[in-house]
Short mmCIF file of C-alpha atoms in Angstrom, two decimals:
data_model
loop_
_atom_site.label_atom_id
_atom_site.label_comp_id
_atom_site.label_asym_id
_atom_site.label_seq_id
_atom_site.Cartn_x
_atom_site.Cartn_y
_atom_site.Cartn_z
CA MET A 1120 27.16 -58.68 -81.21
CA GLY A 1121 24.88 -55.82 -82.16
CA LEU A 1122 21.10 -55.88 -81.99
CA GLU A 1123 20.19 -54.42 -85.38
CA ASN A 1124 16.44 -54.70 -84.87
CA LEU A 1125 16.51 -52.39 -81.82
CA LYS A 1126 17.85 -49.27 -83.52
CA THR A 1127 15.78 -46.35 -82.26
CA ILE A 1128 15.50 -42.83 -83.60
CA LEU A 1129 13.80 -40.30 -81.34
CA LYS A 1130 12.71 -37.50 -83.63
CA ASN A 1131 11.10 -34.06 -83.47
CA ASN A 1132 11.00 -32.09 -86.71
CA GLU A 1133 14.57 -31.71 -87.94
CA ARG A 1134 16.21 -32.80 -84.70
CA SER A 1135 16.77 -36.42 -83.78
CA PHE A 1136 18.68 -38.69 -81.42
CA GLU A 1137 19.71 -42.12 -82.64
CA ILE A 1138 20.55 -44.95 -80.24
CA LYS A 1139 21.43 -48.63 -80.64
CA SER A 1140 18.59 -49.75 -78.39
CA PRO A 1141 15.60 -48.02 -76.78
CA ILE A 1142 16.81 -49.05 -73.34
CA ILE A 1143 18.68 -46.30 -71.53
CA GLY A 1144 20.33 -46.31 -68.11
CA ALA A 1145 18.53 -43.68 -66.01
CA SER A 1146 20.28 -40.69 -64.51
CA GLY A 1147 21.79 -41.33 -61.09
CA THR A 1148 22.02 -45.06 -61.56
CA TYR A 1149 24.80 -45.26 -64.14
CA GLY A 1150 27.38 -42.81 -62.88
CA TYR A 1151 29.04 -40.48 -65.38
CA ASP A 1152 30.90 -42.79 -67.67
CA CYS A 1153 29.23 -46.15 -67.36
CA GLU A 1154 31.21 -47.39 -64.37
CA PHE A 1155 29.05 -50.51 -64.74
CA SER A 1156 31.19 -51.64 -67.65
CA ASP A 1157 32.78 -54.32 -65.45
CA PHE A 1158 29.38 -55.98 -65.34
CA ILE A 1159 27.83 -55.49 -68.78
CA ASN A 1160 28.23 -56.14 -72.46
CA LEU A 1161 28.48 -52.67 -73.99
CA ASP A 1162 27.80 -53.90 -77.53
CA CYS A 1163 24.11 -54.34 -76.72
CA PHE A 1164 23.82 -51.12 -74.82
CA GLY A 1165 21.50 -48.24 -75.81
CA ALA A 1166 22.70 -45.19 -73.93
CA ILE A 1167 23.09 -43.76 -70.48
CA SER A 1168 21.69 -40.62 -69.02
CA THR A 1169 24.53 -39.25 -66.90
CA LYS A 1170 24.33 -38.42 -63.26
CA GLY A 1171 22.74 -34.97 -62.88
CA ILE A 1172 25.43 -32.36 -63.54
CA THR A 1173 25.39 -28.85 -62.08
CA LEU A 1174 27.58 -25.85 -62.91
CA GLU A 1175 29.65 -26.23 -59.76
CA LYS A 1176 30.70 -29.41 -58.03
CA ARG A 1177 28.29 -30.46 -55.24
CA LEU A 1178 28.85 -32.69 -52.23
CA GLY A 1179 25.16 -33.57 -51.88
CA ASN A 1180 23.13 -34.12 -48.73
CA GLU A 1181 24.42 -34.90 -45.25
CA GLY A 1182 23.19 -37.91 -43.32
CA GLU A 1183 21.52 -41.10 -44.48
CA ARG A 1184 20.76 -41.07 -48.20
CA ILE A 1185 19.10 -44.41 -48.84
CA PHE A 1186 16.03 -46.04 -47.32
CA GLU A 1187 14.67 -49.32 -48.59
CA VAL A 1188 10.90 -49.80 -48.76
CA GLN A 1189 8.64 -52.60 -49.97
CA GLY A 1190 9.13 -52.78 -53.75
CA GLY A 1191 11.40 -49.78 -53.93
CA MET A 1192 13.70 -47.30 -52.29
CA ILE A 1193 13.86 -43.68 -51.23
CA ASN A 1194 16.95 -41.64 -52.00
CA ARG A 1195 18.10 -38.21 -50.98
CA ILE A 1196 21.51 -37.98 -52.62
CA GLY A 1197 21.06 -34.25 -53.23
CA LEU A 1198 22.71 -34.05 -56.65
CA GLU A 1199 26.24 -34.87 -55.55
CA ASN A 1200 28.30 -34.46 -58.72
CA VAL A 1201 31.68 -33.36 -60.06
CA GLY A 1202 30.38 -30.24 -61.85
CA ILE A 1203 30.22 -29.56 -65.59
CA GLU A 1204 33.87 -28.56 -65.99
CA ALA A 1205 35.22 -31.81 -64.53
CA PHE A 1206 32.61 -33.77 -66.48
CA ILE A 1207 33.74 -32.31 -69.81
CA LYS A 1208 37.43 -32.66 -68.96
CA GLU A 1209 37.52 -36.04 -67.22
CA LYS A 1210 34.35 -38.04 -67.91
CA LEU A 1211 33.51 -37.13 -71.50
CA PRO A 1212 36.75 -38.62 -72.90
CA ILE A 1213 36.00 -41.90 -71.07
CA LEU A 1214 32.48 -42.06 -72.56
CA LYS A 1215 33.94 -41.39 -76.00
CA SER A 1216 36.67 -44.00 -75.60
CA LYS A 1217 34.10 -46.60 -74.56
CA ASN A 1218 31.95 -45.56 -77.55
CA ILE A 1219 28.87 -45.17 -75.35
CA ASP A 1220 25.95 -43.01 -76.47
CA PHE A 1221 24.86 -40.72 -73.69
CA ILE A 1222 22.46 -38.02 -72.65
CA LEU A 1223 23.86 -35.26 -70.46
CA ASN A 1224 21.51 -34.74 -67.50
CA ILE A 1225 21.69 -31.14 -66.25
CA ALA A 1226 20.30 -29.49 -63.11
CA GLY A 1227 20.46 -26.00 -61.70
CA SER A 1228 19.19 -23.65 -59.01
CA THR A 1229 18.54 -20.65 -61.24
CA ILE A 1230 17.55 -20.06 -64.85
CA GLU A 1231 21.07 -18.67 -65.42
CA ASP A 1232 22.59 -21.97 -64.28
CA TYR A 1233 20.60 -23.85 -66.92
CA GLU A 1234 21.48 -21.24 -69.55
CA LYS A 1235 25.20 -21.64 -68.88
CA LEU A 1236 24.96 -25.44 -68.82
CA ALA A 1237 23.09 -25.39 -72.14
CA LYS A 1238 25.79 -23.22 -73.72
CA ILE A 1239 28.55 -25.53 -72.49
CA ALA A 1240 26.69 -28.59 -73.79
CA ASP A 1241 26.25 -26.85 -77.14
CA GLU A 1242 29.93 -25.85 -77.38
CA SER A 1243 30.93 -29.40 -76.45
CA LYS A 1244 28.71 -30.73 -79.25
CA ILE A 1245 26.79 -33.00 -76.88
CA LYS A 1246 24.11 -34.72 -78.94
CA ALA A 1247 21.35 -34.83 -76.30
CA ILE A 1248 20.62 -33.27 -72.94
CA GLU A 1249 17.98 -34.17 -70.38
CA VAL A 1250 16.88 -31.25 -68.25
CA ASN A 1251 16.27 -32.20 -64.66
CA VAL A 1252 13.53 -29.81 -63.60
CA SER A 1253 12.16 -32.19 -61.07
CA CYS A 1254 14.72 -33.34 -58.53
CA PRO A 1255 12.85 -33.52 -55.23
CA ASN A 1256 16.05 -33.68 -53.21
CA VAL A 1257 17.50 -30.21 -53.29
CA LYS A 1258 16.16 -27.41 -51.16
CA SER A 1259 16.01 -24.69 -53.75
CA GLY A 1260 15.82 -24.77 -57.45
CA CYS A 1261 14.90 -27.34 -59.92
CA LEU A 1262 11.67 -28.72 -58.49
CA GLU A 1263 10.16 -25.23 -58.48
CA PHE A 1264 10.74 -24.86 -62.23
CA GLY A 1265 9.36 -28.29 -62.75
CA LEU A 1266 5.99 -27.78 -61.11
CA ASN A 1267 4.91 -24.46 -62.61
CA PRO A 1268 3.96 -24.60 -66.32
CA ASP A 1269 4.86 -20.95 -66.98
CA SER A 1270 8.32 -21.14 -65.45
CA LEU A 1271 8.92 -24.52 -67.09
CA GLU A 1272 8.08 -23.05 -70.50
CA GLN A 1273 10.36 -20.08 -69.87
CA LEU A 1274 13.18 -22.33 -68.69
CA THR A 1275 12.82 -24.65 -71.69
CA LYS A 1276 12.85 -21.64 -74.06
CA THR A 1277 16.05 -20.32 -72.49
CA ILE A 1278 17.75 -23.68 -72.88
CA ARG A 1279 16.43 -24.07 -76.43
CA ASN A 1280 17.88 -20.69 -77.41
CA ASN A 1281 21.31 -21.77 -76.24
CA TYR A 1282 21.43 -25.41 -77.28
CA LYS A 1283 21.02 -26.84 -80.78
CA GLY A 1284 21.06 -30.55 -79.95
CA PHE A 1285 18.25 -32.90 -78.91
CA LEU A 1286 16.47 -31.42 -75.90
CA ILE A 1287 14.74 -33.76 -73.46
CA VAL A 1288 12.76 -32.37 -70.51
CA LYS A 1289 12.34 -34.71 -67.54
CA LEU A 1290 9.03 -34.19 -65.79
CA SER A 1291 8.06 -34.55 -62.17
CA PRO A 1292 5.09 -36.69 -61.14
CA ASN A 1293 4.62 -34.53 -58.04
CA THR A 1294 1.98 -32.42 -59.72
CA SER A 1295 -1.78 -32.31 -60.02
CA ASP A 1296 -1.77 -32.19 -63.83
CA ILE A 1297 1.28 -33.47 -65.69
CA LYS A 1298 -0.40 -32.69 -69.06
CA LEU A 1299 0.12 -28.96 -68.43
CA LEU A 1300 3.82 -29.53 -67.80
CA ALA A 1301 4.21 -31.63 -70.96
CA LYS A 1302 2.52 -28.90 -73.03
CA ALA A 1303 4.66 -26.22 -71.40
CA ALA A 1304 7.85 -28.14 -72.24
CA GLU A 1305 6.66 -28.59 -75.84
CA SER A 1306 5.81 -24.88 -76.19
CA GLY A 1307 9.22 -24.01 -74.81
CA GLY A 1308 10.88 -26.03 -77.58
CA ALA A 1309 11.54 -29.46 -76.06
CA ASP A 1310 12.15 -32.30 -78.53
CA CYS A 1311 11.24 -35.10 -76.17
CA ILE A 1312 9.72 -35.75 -72.74
CA SER A 1313 11.16 -38.14 -70.20
CA ALA A 1314 9.10 -39.15 -67.19
CA ILE A 1315 8.69 -39.84 -64.42
CA ASN A 1316 11.24 -38.60 -61.96
CA THR A 1317 10.94 -39.99 -58.42
CA LEU A 1318 7.84 -39.46 -56.31
CA ARG A 1319 8.08 -37.65 -53.00
CA GLY A 1320 8.31 -40.22 -50.25
CA LEU A 1321 9.01 -40.61 -46.56
CA GLY A 1322 10.50 -43.79 -45.15
CA ILE A 1323 10.15 -44.35 -41.42
CA LYS A 1324 11.38 -47.08 -39.14
CA VAL A 1325 10.28 -47.07 -35.51
CA GLU A 1326 12.27 -49.36 -33.23
CA PHE A 1327 11.65 -50.42 -29.64
CA ASP A 1328 14.55 -51.81 -27.60
CA GLY A 1329 12.42 -52.97 -24.66
CA THR A 1330 12.57 -49.68 -22.80
CA LYS A 1331 12.42 -46.84 -25.28
CA PHE A 1332 11.41 -46.04 -28.85
CA SER A 1333 13.68 -44.61 -31.51
CA LYS A 1334 12.92 -43.47 -35.04
CA LYS A 1335 14.88 -43.37 -38.29
CA SER A 1336 13.46 -41.49 -41.23
CA VAL A 1337 14.54 -40.55 -44.74
CA LYS A 1338 12.58 -38.08 -46.86
CA GLY A 1339 13.34 -38.06 -50.57
CA GLY A 1340 12.47 -39.54 -53.94
CA LEU A 1341 10.70 -42.88 -54.18
CA SER A 1342 11.65 -45.22 -57.04
CA GLY A 1343 11.44 -48.89 -57.95
CA SER A 1344 8.74 -51.30 -59.05
CA CYS A 1345 6.25 -49.87 -56.52
CA ILE A 1346 5.89 -46.66 -58.58
CA LYS A 1347 5.11 -48.37 -61.91
CA PRO A 1348 1.31 -47.90 -61.81
CA CYS A 1349 1.80 -44.19 -61.16
CA ALA A 1350 4.34 -43.95 -64.00
CA LEU A 1351 2.00 -45.73 -66.44
CA TYR A 1352 -0.80 -43.32 -65.54
CA MET A 1353 1.49 -40.32 -66.04
CA ILE A 1354 2.83 -41.53 -69.41
CA GLU A 1355 -0.72 -42.03 -70.66
CA GLU A 1356 -1.56 -38.49 -69.54
CA ILE A 1357 1.53 -37.04 -71.24
CA ARG A 1358 0.75 -38.95 -74.45
CA SER A 1359 -2.74 -37.43 -74.47
CA ALA A 1360 -1.19 -33.95 -74.31
CA THR A 1361 1.67 -34.14 -76.81
CA ASN A 1362 2.99 -35.99 -79.85
CA LEU A 1363 6.63 -35.55 -78.83
CA PRO A 1364 8.60 -38.75 -78.31
CA ILE A 1365 8.42 -40.03 -74.73
CA ILE A 1366 11.16 -41.81 -72.80
CA ALA A 1367 9.30 -43.65 -70.06
CA MET A 1368 10.64 -44.73 -66.70
CA GLY A 1369 9.33 -45.78 -63.32
CA GLY A 1370 9.72 -49.32 -62.03
CA ILE A 1371 10.77 -51.00 -65.27
CA SER A 1372 12.60 -54.30 -64.80
CA LYS A 1373 11.15 -56.83 -67.26
CA LEU A 1374 9.95 -57.32 -70.84
CA SER A 1375 6.26 -57.09 -69.95
CA ASP A 1376 6.93 -53.69 -68.34
CA LEU A 1377 8.24 -52.45 -71.71
CA PHE A 1378 5.06 -53.65 -73.41
CA GLU A 1379 2.89 -51.90 -70.83
CA PHE A 1380 4.73 -48.61 -71.28
CA MET A 1381 4.60 -48.91 -75.10
CA SER A 1382 0.85 -49.44 -74.87
CA VAL A 1383 0.43 -46.01 -73.25
CA GLY A 1384 2.69 -44.23 -75.71
CA ALA A 1385 6.34 -44.72 -74.74
CA ASP A 1386 8.98 -44.59 -77.50
CA ALA A 1387 12.00 -45.52 -75.39
CA PHE A 1388 12.70 -46.48 -71.79
CA GLN A 1389 14.98 -45.74 -68.91
CA ILE A 1390 15.91 -48.25 -66.27
CA GLY A 1391 16.80 -46.91 -62.85
CA THR A 1392 16.51 -48.75 -59.56
CA ALA A 1393 16.59 -52.18 -61.24
CA ASN A 1394 20.27 -51.54 -62.15
CA PHE A 1395 21.11 -51.76 -58.45
CA ILE A 1396 19.59 -55.21 -58.25
CA LYS A 1397 20.98 -56.51 -61.52
CA PRO A 1398 23.77 -54.43 -63.08
CA SER A 1399 23.33 -56.17 -66.45
CA ILE A 1400 19.56 -55.50 -66.59
CA CYS A 1401 19.74 -52.94 -69.45
CA THR A 1402 21.61 -55.28 -71.76
CA ASP A 1403 19.69 -58.36 -70.58
CA LEU A 1404 16.41 -56.63 -71.43
CA ALA A 1405 17.74 -55.40 -74.78
CA ILE A 1406 18.70 -58.96 -75.74
CA GLU A 1407 15.33 -60.29 -74.57
CA LEU A 1408 13.47 -57.60 -76.52
CA SER A 1409 15.53 -58.24 -79.65
CA ASN A 1410 14.92 -61.99 -79.42
CA PHE A 1411 11.17 -61.43 -78.95
CA ILE A 1412 11.05 -59.24 -82.07
CA GLU A 1413 12.95 -61.78 -84.15
CA LYS A 1414 11.12 -64.85 -82.86
CA ASN A 1415 7.68 -63.36 -83.50
CA GLY A 1416 8.39 -62.11 -86.99
CA PHE A 1417 8.41 -58.37 -86.44
CA LYS A 1418 10.70 -56.31 -88.63
CA ASN A 1419 12.13 -54.24 -85.82
CA PHE A 1420 11.41 -52.43 -82.56
CA GLU A 1421 9.61 -49.64 -84.41
CA GLU A 1422 7.10 -52.09 -85.89
CA LEU A 1423 6.58 -53.87 -82.57
CA LYS A 1424 6.00 -50.55 -80.83
CA ASN A 1425 3.42 -49.44 -83.37
CA LYS A 1426 1.59 -52.78 -83.10
CA ILE A 1427 1.40 -52.45 -79.33
CA LYS A 1428 0.28 -48.81 -79.54
CA GLU A 1429 -2.59 -49.89 -81.82
CA ILE A 1430 -4.05 -52.30 -79.24
CA LYS A 1431 -7.50 -51.11 -78.30
CA MET B 811 37.51 -62.04 -71.66
CA ASP B 812 37.32 -63.06 -68.05
CA LYS B 813 36.36 -60.13 -65.89
CA ILE B 814 37.73 -60.12 -62.36
CA LYS B 815 34.67 -58.34 -61.00
CA SER B 816 31.43 -59.94 -61.98
CA ASP B 817 27.96 -61.10 -61.18
CA PHE B 818 28.67 -64.62 -59.92
CA LYS B 819 26.52 -67.65 -59.32
CA GLY B 820 27.76 -69.70 -56.41
CA GLU B 821 26.79 -72.90 -54.69
CA ILE B 822 26.30 -73.16 -50.95
CA ILE B 823 28.56 -75.96 -49.74
CA ASN B 824 28.19 -75.50 -45.99
CA THR B 825 25.93 -73.68 -43.54
CA GLU B 826 26.42 -73.49 -39.81
CA THR B 827 25.07 -71.60 -36.80
CA ILE B 828 28.17 -70.47 -34.93
CA ALA B 829 26.73 -68.24 -32.19
CA LYS B 830 23.38 -66.85 -31.08
CA ASP B 831 21.67 -65.53 -34.24
CA VAL B 832 24.99 -65.74 -36.14
CA CYS B 833 25.45 -68.01 -39.15
CA LYS B 834 28.35 -68.90 -41.37
CA ILE B 835 27.98 -69.98 -44.98
CA ASP B 836 30.59 -71.22 -47.43
CA ILE B 837 30.04 -70.49 -51.12
CA LEU B 838 31.84 -72.23 -53.97
CA SER B 839 32.05 -70.04 -57.08
CA PRO B 840 34.30 -69.10 -60.03
CA LEU B 841 35.52 -66.02 -58.14
CA LYS B 842 39.30 -65.92 -58.61
CA THR B 843 40.53 -63.37 -56.14
CA ALA B 844 39.49 -61.60 -52.94
CA ILE B 845 41.33 -59.93 -50.09
CA ALA B 846 40.40 -59.17 -46.48
CA GLY B 847 38.19 -56.08 -46.22
CA GLN B 848 36.47 -56.67 -49.56
CA PHE B 849 32.83 -57.71 -49.64
CA ILE B 850 30.21 -59.44 -51.73
CA SER B 851 26.75 -58.08 -52.55
CA VAL B 852 24.08 -60.75 -52.41
CA LEU B 853 20.85 -60.75 -54.39
CA CYS B 854 18.04 -61.54 -51.92
CA PRO B 855 14.77 -62.37 -53.67
CA ASN B 856 12.66 -60.95 -50.84
CA THR B 857 14.28 -57.49 -50.70
CA THR B 858 14.53 -54.57 -53.14
CA LEU B 859 18.25 -54.02 -52.67
CA ARG B 860 21.18 -56.38 -52.49
CA ARG B 861 22.88 -56.97 -49.16
CA PRO B 862 26.61 -56.46 -48.58
CA PHE B 863 28.63 -58.98 -46.52
CA SER B 864 32.30 -58.81 -45.59
CA ILE B 865 34.33 -61.76 -46.78
CA ALA B 866 35.38 -63.74 -43.70
CA ASN B 867 37.66 -66.07 -45.65
CA PHE B 868 38.56 -67.01 -49.23
CA GLU B 869 40.37 -70.26 -49.91
CA ASN B 870 40.08 -72.95 -52.61
CA GLN B 871 37.50 -70.87 -54.53
CA THR B 872 35.33 -70.86 -51.45
CA ILE B 873 34.05 -67.62 -49.95
CA THR B 874 33.01 -67.63 -46.32
CA ILE B 875 30.62 -65.03 -44.97
CA LEU B 876 29.26 -64.53 -41.46
CA PHE B 877 25.99 -62.79 -40.79
CA LYS B 878 23.84 -61.83 -37.85
CA LEU B 879 20.11 -62.37 -38.27
CA LYS B 880 18.69 -58.90 -38.54
CA GLY B 881 16.04 -58.53 -41.21
CA GLU B 882 14.64 -59.87 -44.47
CA GLY B 883 17.98 -60.21 -46.28
CA THR B 884 19.61 -62.31 -43.59
CA SER B 885 16.45 -64.36 -43.06
CA TYR B 886 16.71 -65.39 -46.74
CA LEU B 887 20.35 -66.39 -46.25
CA LYS B 888 19.50 -68.32 -43.10
CA LYS B 889 17.05 -70.49 -45.06
CA LEU B 890 19.63 -71.49 -47.69
CA LYS B 891 20.76 -75.09 -47.60
CA LYS B 892 23.74 -77.01 -48.91
CA GLY B 893 23.42 -77.28 -52.69
CA ASP B 894 21.35 -74.08 -53.10
CA ASN B 895 22.51 -71.39 -55.52
CA ILE B 896 23.26 -67.81 -54.66
CA ASP B 897 23.76 -64.74 -56.88
CA PHE B 898 26.34 -62.17 -55.82
CA LEU B 899 28.58 -59.39 -57.11
CA ALA B 900 32.23 -59.72 -56.13
CA PRO B 901 34.92 -58.90 -55.20
CA LEU B 902 33.77 -55.40 -54.24
CA GLY B 903 35.56 -52.45 -52.68
CA ASN B 904 39.11 -51.94 -51.52
CA GLY B 905 40.41 -54.25 -48.81
CA PHE B 906 43.10 -53.77 -46.17
CA THR B 907 46.58 -52.81 -47.35
CA ILE B 908 48.79 -55.20 -45.46
CA GLU B 909 51.98 -53.86 -43.96
CA ASN B 910 54.79 -55.90 -42.50
CA LYS B 911 54.28 -54.47 -39.01
CA LYS B 912 53.18 -55.86 -35.66
CA SER B 913 49.45 -55.69 -36.13
CA LEU B 914 46.56 -55.20 -33.75
CA LEU B 915 43.23 -56.41 -35.13
CA VAL B 916 40.08 -55.18 -33.42
CA GLY B 917 36.65 -56.60 -34.19
CA ALA B 918 33.42 -55.64 -32.47
CA GLY B 919 30.42 -57.94 -32.82
CA ILE B 920 29.88 -59.23 -36.37
CA GLY B 921 32.77 -56.88 -37.33
CA ILE B 922 34.98 -59.86 -36.52
CA ALA B 923 34.24 -61.27 -40.02
CA PRO B 924 36.90 -59.41 -42.07
CA MET B 925 39.28 -59.55 -39.08
CA LEU B 926 39.30 -63.36 -39.22
CA PHE B 927 40.18 -63.22 -42.93
CA LEU B 928 42.87 -60.62 -42.24
CA LYS B 929 44.33 -62.69 -39.39
CA ASN B 930 44.49 -65.72 -41.65
CA THR B 931 46.28 -63.66 -44.32
CA LEU B 932 48.77 -62.18 -41.83
CA ASP B 933 49.49 -65.60 -40.35
CA LYS B 934 50.28 -66.97 -43.81
CA LYS B 935 52.73 -64.10 -44.32
CA ASN B 936 54.24 -64.66 -40.88
CA ILE B 937 53.31 -61.15 -39.78
CA LYS B 938 52.92 -60.98 -36.01
CA ASN B 939 49.35 -60.09 -35.07
CA TYR B 940 46.96 -59.96 -32.14
CA LEU B 941 43.18 -60.14 -32.58
CA ILE B 942 40.90 -58.78 -29.88
CA THR B 943 37.13 -58.92 -30.26
CA GLY B 944 34.17 -57.85 -28.17
CA PHE B 945 30.66 -59.24 -27.86
CA LYS B 946 27.59 -58.27 -25.85
CA SER B 947 27.08 -61.68 -24.21
CA GLU B 948 28.69 -65.14 -23.85
CA GLU B 949 26.27 -66.75 -26.27
CA GLU B 950 27.13 -64.24 -29.02
CA ILE B 951 30.87 -65.03 -29.01
CA ILE B 952 32.36 -65.91 -32.39
CA LYS B 953 35.58 -67.86 -31.91
CA GLY B 954 39.01 -67.27 -33.41
CA SER B 955 40.47 -64.38 -31.41
CA ASP B 956 43.52 -64.05 -29.19
CA LYS B 957 41.41 -62.21 -26.65
CA THR B 958 37.62 -62.00 -26.33
CA ILE B 959 35.78 -59.40 -24.28
CA VAL B 960 32.20 -59.94 -23.13
CA GLY B 961 30.25 -56.81 -22.23
CA GLY B 962 32.13 -53.53 -21.96
CA SER B 963 34.15 -52.05 -24.80
CA VAL B 964 37.19 -53.44 -26.62
CA LEU B 965 38.56 -49.90 -26.66
CA ASP B 966 39.26 -50.11 -22.90
CA TYR B 967 41.84 -52.87 -23.46
CA LEU B 968 43.81 -51.35 -26.31
CA ASP B 969 46.27 -49.14 -24.40
CA GLU B 970 47.69 -52.13 -22.58
CA ILE B 971 47.94 -54.34 -25.68
CA ILE B 972 49.54 -51.62 -27.81
CA LYS B 973 52.25 -51.21 -25.17
CA SER B 974 52.84 -54.85 -24.27
CA GLU B 975 52.78 -56.15 -27.86
CA ASN B 976 54.67 -53.18 -29.36
CA ILE B 977 51.88 -52.65 -31.88
CA GLU B 978 52.81 -50.72 -35.03
CA ILE B 979 49.49 -50.73 -36.95
CA ILE B 980 45.78 -51.22 -36.12
CA TYR B 981 43.11 -52.74 -38.35
CA SER B 982 39.46 -52.70 -37.28
CA CYS B 983 35.85 -53.37 -38.20
CA GLY B 984 32.77 -52.74 -36.07
CA PRO B 985 30.16 -50.14 -35.20
CA THR B 986 30.98 -46.45 -35.75
CA PRO B 987 31.75 -45.59 -32.08
CA VAL B 988 34.40 -48.34 -32.00
CA LEU B 989 35.96 -47.19 -35.28
CA LYS B 990 36.00 -43.60 -34.08
CA GLY B 991 37.71 -44.80 -30.91
CA ILE B 992 40.30 -46.70 -32.97
CA SER B 993 40.97 -43.59 -35.01
CA ASN B 994 41.58 -41.59 -31.79
CA ILE B 995 43.83 -44.24 -30.24
CA SER B 996 45.93 -44.49 -33.39
CA LYS B 997 46.42 -40.71 -33.25
CA LYS B 998 47.36 -40.89 -29.56
CA TYR B 999 50.10 -43.47 -30.22
CA ASP B 1000 50.97 -42.08 -33.64
CA ILE B 1001 50.51 -45.43 -35.37
CA PRO B 1002 48.50 -45.91 -38.59
CA SER B 1003 45.03 -47.43 -38.57
CA GLN B 1004 42.86 -48.91 -41.30
CA ILE B 1005 39.15 -49.23 -40.58
CA ALA B 1006 36.38 -51.00 -42.49
CA MET B 1007 33.21 -48.86 -42.53
CA GLU B 1008 29.60 -49.89 -42.95
CA LYS B 1009 26.71 -47.94 -44.47
CA VAL B 1010 23.37 -48.71 -46.13
CA MET B 1011 24.13 -49.25 -49.82
CA ALA B 1012 22.01 -49.21 -52.95
CA CYS B 1013 24.23 -50.01 -55.95
CA SER B 1014 27.29 -51.39 -54.07
CA ILE B 1015 29.58 -50.49 -56.99
CA GLY B 1016 30.10 -46.76 -56.61
CA VAL B 1017 27.60 -45.16 -58.98
CA CYS B 1018 24.63 -44.08 -56.84
CA ARG B 1019 26.50 -42.12 -54.15
CA GLY B 1020 24.13 -43.46 -51.53
CA CYS B 1021 26.77 -44.61 -49.05
CA VAL B 1022 29.19 -41.69 -48.92
CA ILE B 1023 31.20 -40.54 -45.93
CA LYS B 1024 33.42 -37.49 -45.61
CA LEU B 1025 37.20 -37.69 -45.73
CA SER B 1026 39.83 -35.05 -45.12
CA LYS B 1027 42.57 -35.28 -47.74
CA ASN B 1028 45.24 -32.60 -48.18
CA ASN B 1029 43.12 -30.25 -46.03
CA GLU B 1030 40.16 -30.65 -48.38
CA THR B 1031 36.86 -32.29 -47.45
CA ILE B 1032 35.81 -34.87 -50.03
CA ASN B 1033 33.09 -37.47 -50.35
CA ALA B 1034 34.07 -41.11 -50.56
CA SER B 1035 31.73 -44.01 -51.21
CA VAL B 1036 31.98 -46.82 -48.68
CA CYS B 1037 31.25 -49.40 -51.40
CA LYS B 1038 33.86 -48.43 -53.99
CA ASP B 1039 36.41 -46.06 -52.40
CA GLY B 1040 36.17 -48.10 -49.17
CA PRO B 1041 35.02 -49.97 -47.24
CA VAL B 1042 38.55 -49.72 -45.80
CA PHE B 1043 39.78 -46.20 -45.06
CA LYS B 1044 42.75 -44.74 -43.20
CA GLY B 1045 41.46 -43.93 -39.70
CA SER B 1046 43.24 -40.58 -39.81
CA GLU B 1047 41.29 -39.45 -42.90
CA VAL B 1048 37.70 -40.11 -41.82
CA ILE B 1049 35.68 -37.09 -40.67
CA TRP B 1050 33.33 -38.21 -37.89
CA ASP B 1051 29.85 -36.65 -37.63
#
């Protein structure tokens, strides 16, 4: 069963990225090759953004990596991944065999890392990449690019010069003015903005055993429904700064969330933390959205989106 | 197509308090297969993340889980009554690989849950086994073992049992210090061990890399996720912090 009315084309000038549905599995929550396929119906599936891939394989952070909070969670995975070479050799064929559209999420510590990753993506004819310039969980590197407009513009330009496909830049919310970052990405040659990455957070649990106190803490990126108001604010800000397509994320788990994000300018969506609660959420939401469009007499997702954007 | 792994809806057919702050629930569902060491991941409406529970038995399409009241997830489970529905992913992870060897089963605290399932499985296969479990106090004892220790550590009793019962393999589940101890004892006697690990999980199906531990395989250090690569690992391969 396909969902014809959900076809989505993200477009900037001559470059575009076409997906079956505007609902995308967010990076870090869908593995490399859609390991969720035991749990979902792939026919209704938009695309996945792969786990963040670096040049070399990484083992990620030591110690506890997950901390649950009210309405969300904090993670400090630290970009554990197989590295680009193993991705191209082992994971890419699986994605192709499953016929899943995907966005390659890339991360690096230096501008040269990103340049090499962009070249490899280009040579491998990968249709879309999402540049992680905003991972809060690694000590050096990507967050620094992500928070300074000048270095972000320079980084985006370097990637643009080495990659001909659809270039998405994923922005950090850990900034005083996200509009400047959106403009910098656009000036550097980005085709699309995705936002928001996780917010910096600190989870603490103090326990008392009757005689002494102990403390557990995890510092990392906060995600889940608790960050939605922040994400909505940021998407509205980004929309006021650029006309590029926006892939919105941050606490999305239901149909009304999609409407809210469309109303501030989103063109597509990523689902992250909600996948951990309900592995079929991306396809469930796609079916629900498709049924809503059909039942209420809209032609397709594009028309629905424009109607919602027009609301004053 | 029927998928073996899935998001199941089950019906609670029995609930029971079996020790201090420890409950047992039986769930009837379409789940077709499960082995000792595997777990289910329960959707708890009052928490952000699902909660993993070792399967304590699986017979006649009925999954049994045991849980100790600890936080919001288990307080939700405690309130469930006969006839209520429950949403869970199953069967998750890799269970114990059963060998036809005289087996020592070691459970510490609520770690007895998969050991009871394993004992049941070994008994059905007529594999000689001995289950020892340890609890902090009398009132916390969960029944079903060949030997139960109250206070102290189960590890202190293993030398004697290994010798007197001619043990050829050890299986265990419990807190990290116990599992580390099992790993050391199995090295000392040069017998294999399989241990079921526990770690805070987010996705419970291997994608988020939130629950990784380090293993040593062919002299290389690798990450393994407790939820998908485990929860059962060879004791000799785990690198302890």
